């Protein structure tokens, strides 16, 4: 009962907070009732202190308001429902239960797309139980694994431009880089494409190497992990695979959403992950969405990911886009006038990768024609891109612009959430899609998380009505129309 009450208060708080704050601090909390008491668990000290300082007061207030003076007492602890860590606080890794050494009969079937292990018994042990025998096969596998270790040396903290959209992610990454034993393990960075997740992850790796050039820092894309594992299975060398991954000081895996539905890889990764966390080795993961929202990922993995720190990287606002362009120009020793940077940043809003691509084109054009960078030159060099953008108002584009305007996440627009802070922008985005594109109502509904066409119709009517009666919505709609069409 009191757990439900807590959940209701959390939902109310969700409406009061920006999505990024809610996802970072409130979402990882777990709660259970112990007699009259509510025990709320934070995954680490960082989260606990922050919640205590910033949000607990408000949550207690909400609890008080809804419980007729009989509010349960609340203790904020570090740990999780199943295994709270007694104070004094230890870093998260030591709190993890040992990886299960499970009998062969319990092994899940390999996913259809992945080959079967010739000897699956080899896959049940932990790193410690694997005898360190070097065979020809192991040399082959280790050879194949070596290429995973390269980091992009230019992805450093110095080269990363900080702005509101990535401030928290940068701070968390810096904590991990500068103080790896702090216990923010794993560090989980999530957000849309081209927003700097890989950059930050490499920045941590580069910093760790700077501090200790002998550190074994391994970076790889999750598809590489899957491919390497498949190869190891084919070569009947899964032990070498295990040994390699469990011997690293830091394991950086990009885009882990690609693990979805690959059960055998998830199984292997789960054990590797546990072994690393137990050994106090750092794990950093990225994904295009919040871990709990990755479909086809095992619950136990999702829940383990929450043991460390999960932080969003949002699309940069205009000021940050300008600063990024200025920084990139400076790195390439090119003079970029501020108004030119501003012009590009205003037109290219999607992500940093596209912003960089546009700048490269402008620079190439300037070299080629031997003319300085001016707005005129930019118009000329990005002619096709700008013309296309002018003509093409896509639903994607509308969602991105609306999300940016209301400072919410695109994922929120597509989600089932019904709180006003998300539902109204969603209706605005639907109405704009109807007005500015040729898509039908069912198509628009589909693009908004598979909604029914009647929902879109209702949104269009509601927004038309509000544009008459509500000055704020009228103004918002006008601004958005202008942004999307000029
Ligand atoms: N804040 C920033 N400052 C400087 N450069 C940035 C910033 N954010 C992103 N970039 C640059 O943008 C490019 C794309 O970034 P990155 O590859 O890290 O994106 P990502 O979020 O990992 O995308 P994906 O999900 O597609 O892998 C890189 O060249 C990176 O250096």
Coordinates of C-alpha atoms and ligand atoms in Angstrom, one line a residue:
X1 CA 0.0 0.0 0.0
X2 CA 2.7 2.5 1.0
X3 CA 4.8 1.4 -2.0
X4 CA 1.9 2.4 -4.2
X5 CA 1.6 5.7 -2.5
X6 CA 5.3 6.3 -3.1
X7 CA 4.9 5.4 -6.7
X8 CA 2.0 7.9 -7.0
X9 CA 4.2 10.6 -5.5
X10 CA 7.0 9.7 -7.9
X11 CA 4.6 10.1 -10.8
X12 CA 3.6 13.5 -9.5
X13 CA 7.2 14.5 -9.2
X14 CA 7.8 13.3 -12.8
X15 CA 5.4 16.0 -14.0
X16 CA 7.3 18.6 -12.1
X17 CA 10.8 17.8 -13.3
X18 CA 12.5 17.9 -16.7
X19 CA 12.7 14.4 -18.1
X20 CA 16.5 14.3 -17.9
X21 CA 16.5 15.1 -14.2
X22 CA 13.8 12.6 -13.5
X23 CA 15.5 9.8 -15.5
X24 CA 18.9 10.5 -13.8
X25 CA 17.9 10.8 -10.2
X26 CA 14.4 9.5 -9.5
X27 CA 14.0 6.7 -12.0
X28 CA 16.8 4.5 -10.7
X29 CA 15.3 4.5 -7.2
X30 CA 13.8 1.3 -5.9
X31 CA 11.4 1.0 -3.1
X32 CA 10.1 -1.6 -0.7
X33 CA 7.9 -1.5 2.4
X34 CA 9.3 -2.9 5.7
X35 CA 6.5 -2.7 8.3
X36 CA 5.5 0.9 8.5
X37 CA 8.7 2.1 6.9
X38 CA 9.4 2.7 3.3
X39 CA 12.9 1.8 2.2
X40 CA 14.1 3.7 -0.8
X41 CA 17.3 2.5 -2.5
X42 CA 19.6 4.6 -4.5
X43 CA 22.2 2.8 -6.7
X44 CA 25.2 4.7 -5.3
X45 CA 26.3 7.5 -3.1
X46 CA 26.2 10.1 -5.9
X47 CA 22.5 9.5 -6.5
X48 CA 21.7 9.2 -2.8
X49 CA 23.2 12.5 -1.8
X50 CA 21.6 14.3 -4.7
X51 CA 18.2 12.9 -4.1
X52 CA 18.5 13.6 -0.4
X53 CA 19.5 17.2 -1.1
X54 CA 17.2 18.1 -4.0
X55 CA 14.2 15.8 -4.1
X56 CA 13.5 14.0 -0.9
X57 CA 11.9 17.0 0.7
X58 CA 9.4 17.4 -2.1
X59 CA 8.7 13.7 -2.1
X60 CA 8.0 13.7 1.6
X61 CA 5.7 16.7 1.1
X62 CA 3.7 14.8 -1.6
X63 CA 3.6 11.7 0.6
X64 CA 2.3 13.8 3.5
X65 CA -0.4 15.5 1.4
X66 CA -1.7 12.1 0.3
X67 CA -1.7 10.2 3.5
X68 CA -3.9 12.2 5.9
X69 CA -1.2 12.8 8.3
X70 CA -0.2 9.1 8.5
X71 CA 2.7 9.2 6.1
X72 CA 5.1 6.3 6.3
X73 CA 8.6 7.1 7.5
X74 CA 11.1 6.9 4.7
X75 CA 14.8 5.8 4.8
X76 CA 17.1 6.4 1.9
X77 CA 19.7 3.7 1.5
X78 CA 22.3 2.6 -1.0
X79 CA 21.7 -0.7 -2.7
X80 CA 18.8 -2.4 -4.3
X81 CA 15.6 -4.1 -3.1
X82 CA 17.1 -7.5 -3.1
X83 CA 20.5 -6.8 -1.6
X84 CA 20.7 -3.5 0.2
X85 CA 24.3 -2.6 1.2
X86 CA 24.7 -1.9 4.9
X87 CA 26.4 1.3 5.7
X88 CA 29.2 2.3 5.6
X89 CA 28.7 2.7 1.9
X90 CA 30.8 0.5 -0.4
X91 CA 31.2 1.2 -4.1
X92 CA 28.6 -0.6 -6.1
X93 CA 30.8 -3.3 -7.6
X94 CA 31.5 -5.1 -4.4
X95 CA 27.8 -5.4 -3.7
X96 CA 27.2 -7.5 -6.7
X97 CA 26.4 -11.1 -6.1
X98 CA 28.9 -13.4 -7.8
X99 CA 28.2 -14.5 -11.3
X100 CA 26.1 -17.6 -11.3
X101 CA 27.9 -20.7 -12.2
X102 CA 24.9 -22.4 -13.7
X103 CA 24.4 -26.0 -14.6
X104 CA 24.4 -26.8 -18.3
X105 CA 20.7 -27.7 -18.3
X106 CA 19.8 -24.1 -17.5
X107 CA 21.7 -22.6 -20.4
X108 CA 19.3 -20.8 -22.7
X109 CA 19.2 -21.9 -26.3
X110 CA 21.4 -19.8 -28.5
X111 CA 19.6 -17.2 -30.6
X112 CA 18.7 -18.5 -34.1
X113 CA 21.1 -16.2 -35.7
X114 CA 24.0 -17.3 -33.6
X115 CA 25.9 -20.5 -34.0
X116 CA 25.8 -23.2 -31.3
X117 CA 28.8 -23.7 -29.1
X118 CA 30.5 -26.9 -30.0
X119 CA 31.0 -27.4 -26.3
X120 CA 28.7 -25.3 -24.3
X121 CA 30.0 -26.6 -21.0
X122 CA 33.0 -24.3 -21.5
X123 CA 30.6 -21.4 -21.1
X124 CA 29.4 -21.9 -17.6
X125 CA 32.6 -21.1 -15.6
X126 CA 33.7 -17.7 -14.3
X127 CA 37.0 -16.2 -15.3
X128 CA 38.7 -17.7 -12.3
X129 CA 37.7 -21.2 -13.2
X130 CA 39.2 -20.9 -16.7
X131 CA 42.7 -22.6 -16.9
X132 CA 45.2 -20.2 -18.5
X133 CA 46.3 -22.5 -21.3
X134 CA 47.5 -20.9 -24.5
X135 CA 46.6 -22.9 -27.5
X136 CA 46.9 -22.1 -31.1
X137 CA 43.3 -21.3 -31.1
X138 CA 43.7 -18.9 -28.2
X139 CA 46.4 -17.0 -30.0
X140 CA 44.1 -16.8 -33.0
X141 CA 41.2 -15.5 -30.9
X142 CA 43.4 -13.0 -29.0
X143 CA 44.8 -11.8 -32.3
X144 CA 41.2 -11.2 -33.5
X145 CA 40.4 -9.4 -30.3
X146 CA 43.4 -7.0 -30.3
X147 CA 41.9 -4.6 -32.8
X148 CA 39.1 -3.8 -30.3
X149 CA 41.5 -1.8 -28.1
X150 CA 42.0 1.3 -30.2
X151 CA 40.7 4.6 -28.9
X152 CA 40.1 7.7 -31.0
X153 CA 42.8 10.0 -29.5
X154 CA 41.0 13.1 -30.6
X155 CA 37.9 12.3 -28.5
X156 CA 39.1 14.0 -25.4
X157 CA 37.5 16.1 -22.6
X158 CA 39.4 19.1 -23.9
X159 CA 37.8 18.7 -27.3
X160 CA 34.3 18.2 -25.9
X161 CA 32.2 21.3 -25.8
X162 CA 30.0 21.5 -22.7
X163 CA 26.5 22.8 -22.8
X164 CA 23.3 22.4 -20.9
X165 CA 22.4 19.3 -23.0
X166 CA 25.5 17.3 -22.1
X167 CA 26.6 18.9 -18.8
X168 CA 25.5 16.0 -16.6
X169 CA 26.9 13.3 -18.9
X170 CA 30.2 15.2 -19.1
X171 CA 30.4 15.6 -15.3
X172 CA 29.7 11.9 -14.8
X173 CA 32.2 10.8 -17.4
X174 CA 34.8 13.1 -15.8
X175 CA 34.2 11.6 -12.4
X176 CA 34.7 8.1 -13.8
X177 CA 37.9 9.2 -15.6
X178 CA 39.4 11.1 -12.8
X179 CA 38.3 8.9 -10.0
X180 CA 37.6 5.4 -11.4
X181 CA 37.3 3.7 -8.0
X182 CA 34.4 6.0 -7.1
X183 CA 31.9 3.3 -7.8
X184 CA 29.9 4.8 -10.7
X185 CA 30.1 1.5 -12.3
X186 CA 28.8 1.0 -14.9
X187 CA 28.5 4.4 -16.4
X188 CA 25.6 4.3 -18.8
X189 CA 25.3 7.1 -21.3
X190 CA 22.2 7.2 -23.5
X191 CA 20.7 9.5 -26.1
X192 CA 20.1 10.0 -29.8
X193 CA 22.6 9.5 -32.6
X194 CA 25.6 11.7 -33.1
X195 CA 25.3 13.5 -29.8
X196 CA 28.7 12.7 -28.3
X197 CA 28.2 9.5 -26.4
X198 CA 31.1 7.8 -28.1
X199 CA 33.2 10.9 -27.8
X200 CA 32.7 11.0 -24.0
X201 CA 33.3 7.3 -23.6
X202 CA 36.6 7.6 -25.5
X203 CA 37.5 10.7 -23.4
X204 CA 37.2 8.6 -20.3
X205 CA 39.4 5.9 -21.9
X206 CA 42.0 8.4 -23.1
X207 CA 42.1 10.0 -19.7
X208 CA 42.6 6.6 -18.0
X209 CA 45.5 5.8 -20.4
X210 CA 47.0 9.2 -19.7
X211 CA 47.0 8.4 -16.0
X212 CA 48.3 4.9 -16.5
X213 CA 49.7 4.2 -20.0
X214 CA 49.8 0.4 -19.1
X215 CA 46.1 0.3 -18.4
X216 CA 44.2 -2.1 -20.7
X217 CA 41.3 -0.1 -22.0
X218 CA 39.2 -1.9 -24.5
X219 CA 36.6 -0.1 -26.6
X220 CA 34.3 -1.9 -29.0
X221 CA 30.9 -1.7 -30.6
X222 CA 28.4 -4.2 -29.2
X223 CA 28.2 -5.8 -32.7
X224 CA 31.9 -6.5 -32.5
X225 CA 31.4 -8.2 -29.1
X226 CA 28.7 -10.4 -30.7
X227 CA 30.9 -11.1 -33.7
X228 CA 33.9 -12.0 -31.6
X229 CA 31.9 -14.2 -29.4
X230 CA 30.4 -16.0 -32.4
X231 CA 34.0 -16.5 -33.7
X232 CA 35.2 -17.8 -30.4
X233 CA 32.3 -20.2 -30.3
X234 CA 33.1 -21.4 -33.8
X235 CA 36.7 -21.9 -32.9
X236 CA 35.6 -23.6 -29.7
X237 CA 37.6 -21.0 -27.8
X238 CA 35.1 -19.3 -25.6
X239 CA 37.5 -19.6 -22.6
X240 CA 40.0 -17.3 -24.4
X241 CA 37.2 -14.9 -25.2
X242 CA 36.2 -14.8 -21.5
X243 CA 39.8 -14.4 -20.4
X244 CA 40.4 -11.5 -22.8
X245 CA 37.4 -9.5 -21.8
X246 CA 37.8 -10.2 -18.1
X247 CA 41.4 -9.1 -18.1
X248 CA 40.7 -5.5 -19.0
X249 CA 41.0 -2.5 -16.7
X250 CA 38.1 -0.8 -18.5
X251 CA 35.6 -2.1 -20.9
X252 CA 33.8 0.4 -23.2
X253 CA 30.9 -0.9 -25.2
X254 CA 29.1 1.3 -27.6
X255 CA 25.4 1.0 -28.7
X256 CA 24.5 -1.9 -26.5
X257 CA 20.9 -1.8 -27.9
X258 CA 22.4 -4.1 -30.6
X259 CA 22.4 -6.8 -27.9
X260 CA 18.6 -6.9 -28.1
X261 CA 17.2 -10.3 -28.9
X262 CA 20.7 -11.9 -29.0
X263 CA 20.2 -14.1 -26.0
X264 CA 23.5 -16.0 -26.1
X265 CA 25.5 -12.8 -26.3
X266 CA 23.5 -11.3 -23.5
X267 CA 24.3 -14.3 -21.4
X268 CA 28.0 -14.0 -22.1
X269 CA 28.0 -10.3 -21.6
X270 CA 26.1 -10.7 -18.3
X271 CA 28.8 -12.9 -16.9
X272 CA 31.6 -10.7 -18.2
X273 CA 29.9 -7.7 -16.8
X274 CA 29.5 -9.2 -13.4
X275 CA 33.1 -10.4 -13.3
X276 CA 34.3 -6.9 -14.2
X277 CA 32.2 -5.1 -11.7
X278 CA 33.3 -7.6 -9.0
X279 CA 36.9 -7.0 -9.9
X280 CA 36.4 -3.2 -9.6
X281 CA 37.1 -2.8 -13.3
X282 CA 35.3 0.0 -15.0
X283 CA 32.5 -0.6 -17.5
X284 CA 31.1 2.2 -19.7
X285 CA 28.1 1.5 -21.9
X286 CA 26.2 3.6 -24.4
X287 CA 22.8 3.1 -25.9
X288 CA 20.3 5.1 -28.0
X289 CA 17.7 4.8 -25.2
X290 CA 17.2 4.4 -21.5
X291 CA 18.2 0.9 -20.5
X292 CA 14.7 -0.1 -19.3
X293 CA 13.3 0.9 -22.7
X294 CA 15.5 -1.4 -24.7
X295 CA 13.2 -4.1 -26.0
X296 CA 14.6 -7.6 -26.2
X297 CA 17.1 -7.0 -23.4
X298 CA 17.0 -9.4 -20.4
X299 CA 15.5 -7.9 -17.3
X300 CA 18.5 -8.8 -15.2
X301 CA 20.8 -6.9 -17.5
X302 CA 18.6 -3.9 -17.5
X303 CA 18.5 -4.0 -13.8
X304 CA 22.3 -4.4 -13.4
X305 CA 22.8 -1.5 -15.7
X306 CA 21.1 0.7 -13.2
X307 CA 23.6 -0.2 -10.4
X308 CA 25.9 2.6 -11.6
X309 CA 25.0 5.9 -13.0
X310 CA 22.7 6.4 -16.0
X311 CA 22.9 9.7 -17.7
X312 CA 21.2 11.2 -20.8
X313 CA 22.9 13.2 -23.5
X314 CA 20.4 15.5 -25.1
X315 CA 20.6 17.3 -28.5
X316 CA 22.6 20.5 -28.1
X317 CA 20.8 23.9 -28.0
X318 CA 21.7 26.6 -30.4
X319 CA 24.4 28.2 -28.2
X320 CA 26.2 24.9 -27.8
X321 CA 26.0 24.1 -31.5
X322 CA 27.6 27.5 -32.2
X323 CA 30.4 26.7 -29.6
X324 CA 30.9 23.3 -31.1
X325 CA 31.4 24.8 -34.6
X326 CA 33.8 27.4 -33.3
X327 CA 35.8 24.7 -31.5
X328 CA 35.9 22.4 -34.5
X329 CA 37.0 25.3 -36.7
X330 CA 39.7 26.2 -34.2
X331 CA 41.0 22.6 -34.2
X332 CA 41.3 22.7 -38.0
X333 CA 42.9 26.2 -37.8
X334 CA 40.2 27.7 -39.9
X335 CA 38.8 31.1 -39.3
X336 CA 35.1 30.9 -38.8
X337 CA 33.3 34.2 -38.2
X338 CA 30.7 34.0 -35.4
X339 CA 27.8 35.0 -37.6
X340 CA 28.8 32.2 -40.0
X341 CA 28.8 29.7 -37.2
X342 CA 25.5 31.0 -36.0
X343 CA 24.0 30.6 -39.5
X344 CA 25.1 27.0 -39.8
X345 CA 24.0 26.2 -36.2
X346 CA 20.6 27.6 -36.9
X347 CA 20.1 25.6 -40.0
X348 CA 21.6 22.2 -38.9
X349 CA 19.8 21.2 -35.8
X350 CA 19.7 17.4 -35.9
X351 CA 22.9 16.3 -34.3
X352 CA 26.6 17.1 -33.9
X353 CA 27.7 14.6 -36.5
X354 CA 25.7 16.4 -39.2
X355 CA 26.9 19.7 -37.9
X356 CA 30.5 18.6 -38.3
X357 CA 29.7 17.2 -41.8
X358 CA 28.3 20.6 -42.8
X359 CA 31.3 22.5 -41.5
X360 CA 33.7 20.2 -43.3
X361 CA 31.9 20.9 -46.6
X362 CA 32.0 24.6 -45.9
X363 CA 35.8 24.5 -45.1
X364 CA 36.5 22.4 -48.2
X365 CA 34.5 24.8 -50.4
X366 CA 36.5 27.7 -48.9
X367 CA 39.8 26.0 -49.6
X368 CA 38.8 25.0 -53.1
X369 CA 37.6 28.5 -54.1
X370 CA 40.2 30.3 -52.0
X371 CA 37.5 32.5 -50.5
X372 CA 37.0 33.3 -46.8
X373 CA 34.0 31.7 -45.0
X374 CA 31.0 34.0 -45.3
X375 CA 27.3 33.4 -45.1
X376 CA 27.2 33.7 -48.9
X377 CA 29.9 31.0 -49.2
X378 CA 28.0 28.8 -46.7
X379 CA 24.8 29.2 -48.7
X380 CA 26.6 28.2 -51.8
X381 CA 28.5 25.2 -50.3
X382 CA 25.4 23.8 -48.5
X383 CA 23.0 24.7 -51.3
X384 CA 21.6 21.2 -51.8
X385 CA 21.3 20.5 -48.1
X386 CA 19.6 23.8 -47.3
X387 CA 17.2 23.5 -50.3
X388 CA 16.3 20.0 -49.3
X389 CA 15.8 21.0 -45.7
X390 CA 13.6 23.9 -46.8
X391 CA 11.4 21.7 -48.9
X392 CA 11.4 18.7 -46.7
X393 CA 9.5 19.0 -43.5
X394 CA 9.4 15.5 -42.2
X395 CA 7.6 14.1 -39.2
X396 CA 11.0 13.3 -37.7
X397 CA 12.0 16.9 -38.2
X398 CA 8.9 18.1 -36.6
X399 CA 9.4 15.8 -33.6
X400 CA 12.9 16.9 -33.2
X401 CA 12.0 20.6 -33.4
X402 CA 9.1 20.3 -31.0
X403 CA 11.1 18.3 -28.5
X404 CA 13.9 20.9 -28.6
X405 CA 11.4 23.7 -28.3
X406 CA 9.7 22.2 -25.2
X407 CA 13.0 20.8 -23.8
X408 CA 11.7 17.3 -23.7
X409 CA 13.0 14.1 -25.3
X410 CA 11.9 12.8 -28.6
X411 CA 11.4 9.5 -26.9
X412 CA 8.9 11.2 -24.6
X413 CA 6.8 12.3 -27.6
X414 CA 6.7 8.7 -28.8
X415 CA 6.1 7.2 -25.3
X416 CA 2.8 6.4 -23.6
X417 CA 3.3 9.1 -21.0
X418 CA 0.2 11.2 -20.5
X419 CA 1.4 13.9 -18.2
X420 CA 0.6 17.4 -19.5
X421 CA 4.3 18.3 -19.9
X422 CA 4.6 15.7 -22.6
X423 CA 1.0 15.2 -23.9
X424 CA 0.6 18.8 -25.0
X425 CA 3.8 19.0 -27.0
X426 CA 2.9 15.7 -28.5
X427 CA -0.4 17.1 -29.7
X428 CA 1.3 20.1 -31.1
X429 CA 3.7 17.9 -33.0
X430 CA 0.8 15.9 -34.4
X431 CA -1.1 19.0 -35.5
X432 CA 2.1 20.4 -37.1
X433 CA 2.6 17.0 -38.9
X434 CA -0.9 17.2 -40.3
X435 CA -0.4 20.8 -41.4
X436 CA 3.1 20.6 -42.9
X437 CA 3.4 17.1 -44.4
X438 CA 1.3 15.0 -46.7
X439 CA 1.1 12.0 -44.4
X440 CA -2.3 10.6 -43.6
X441 CA -3.7 10.4 -40.0
X442 CA -2.9 6.7 -39.6
X443 CA 0.7 7.3 -40.9
X444 CA 1.2 10.2 -38.4
X445 CA -0.3 8.0 -35.6
X446 CA 2.3 5.3 -36.5
X447 CA 5.1 7.8 -36.3
X448 CA 4.1 8.7 -32.8
X449 CA 4.7 5.4 -31.2
X450 CA 2.0 3.5 -33.0
X451 CA -1.0 5.6 -32.0
X452 CA -4.5 5.3 -33.5
X453 CA -5.6 7.8 -36.2
X454 CA -8.4 9.0 -33.9
X455 CA -5.8 10.2 -31.4
X456 CA -4.2 12.3 -34.1
X457 CA -7.5 13.7 -35.1
X458 CA -8.3 14.5 -31.6
X459 CA -4.9 16.2 -31.2
X460 CA -5.5 18.3 -34.3
X461 CA -8.9 19.5 -33.1
X462 CA -7.6 20.2 -29.6
X463 CA -4.7 22.3 -30.8
X464 CA -7.0 24.2 -33.2
X465 CA -9.2 25.0 -30.3
X466 CA -6.3 26.0 -28.0
X467 CA -4.9 28.2 -30.7
X468 CA -8.1 30.2 -30.3
X469 CA -8.3 30.2 -26.6
X470 CA -4.8 30.0 -25.2
X471 CA -2.2 32.7 -26.0
X472 CA 0.7 30.5 -25.0
X473 CA -0.2 27.7 -27.3
X474 CA -0.9 30.2 -30.1
X475 CA 2.5 31.7 -29.6
X476 CA 4.2 28.2 -29.4
X477 CA 2.6 27.1 -32.6
X478 CA 3.5 30.2 -34.4
X479 CA 7.1 30.0 -33.4
X480 CA 7.3 26.3 -34.3
X481 CA 5.7 27.0 -37.7
X482 CA 8.3 29.7 -38.4
X483 CA 11.2 27.5 -37.3
X484 CA 10.1 24.6 -39.5
X485 CA 9.3 26.6 -42.6
X486 CA 11.9 29.4 -42.8
Ligands
LIG1 N1 29.8 18.3 -27.2 C1 30.6 18.0 -28.2 N2 31.7 18.7 -28.4 C2 32.5 18.4 -29.5 N3 32.3 17.5 -30.4 C3 31.2 16.8 -30.2 C4 30.3 17.0 -29.1 N4 29.3 16.1 -29.3 C5 29.5 15.4 -30.3 N5 30.7 15.7 -30.9 C6 31.2 15.2 -32.1 O1 30.2 14.7 -33.0 C7 30.5 13.5 -33.6 C8 29.5 12.4 -33.3 O2 29.7 12.1 -31.9 P1 29.6 10.6 -31.3 O3 30.2 9.7 -32.3 O4 30.2 10.6 -30.0 O5 28.1 10.4 -31.2 P2 27.2 9.2 -30.6 O6 26.3 9.9 -29.6 O7 28.1 8.2 -30.0 O8 26.4 8.7 -31.8 P3 26.0 7.2 -32.2 O9 24.8 6.8 -31.4 O10 25.6 7.4 -33.7 O11 27.2 6.3 -32.0 C9 32.0 13.2 -33.1 O12 32.9 13.6 -34.1 C10 32.1 14.0 -31.9 O13 33.5 14.4 -31.7

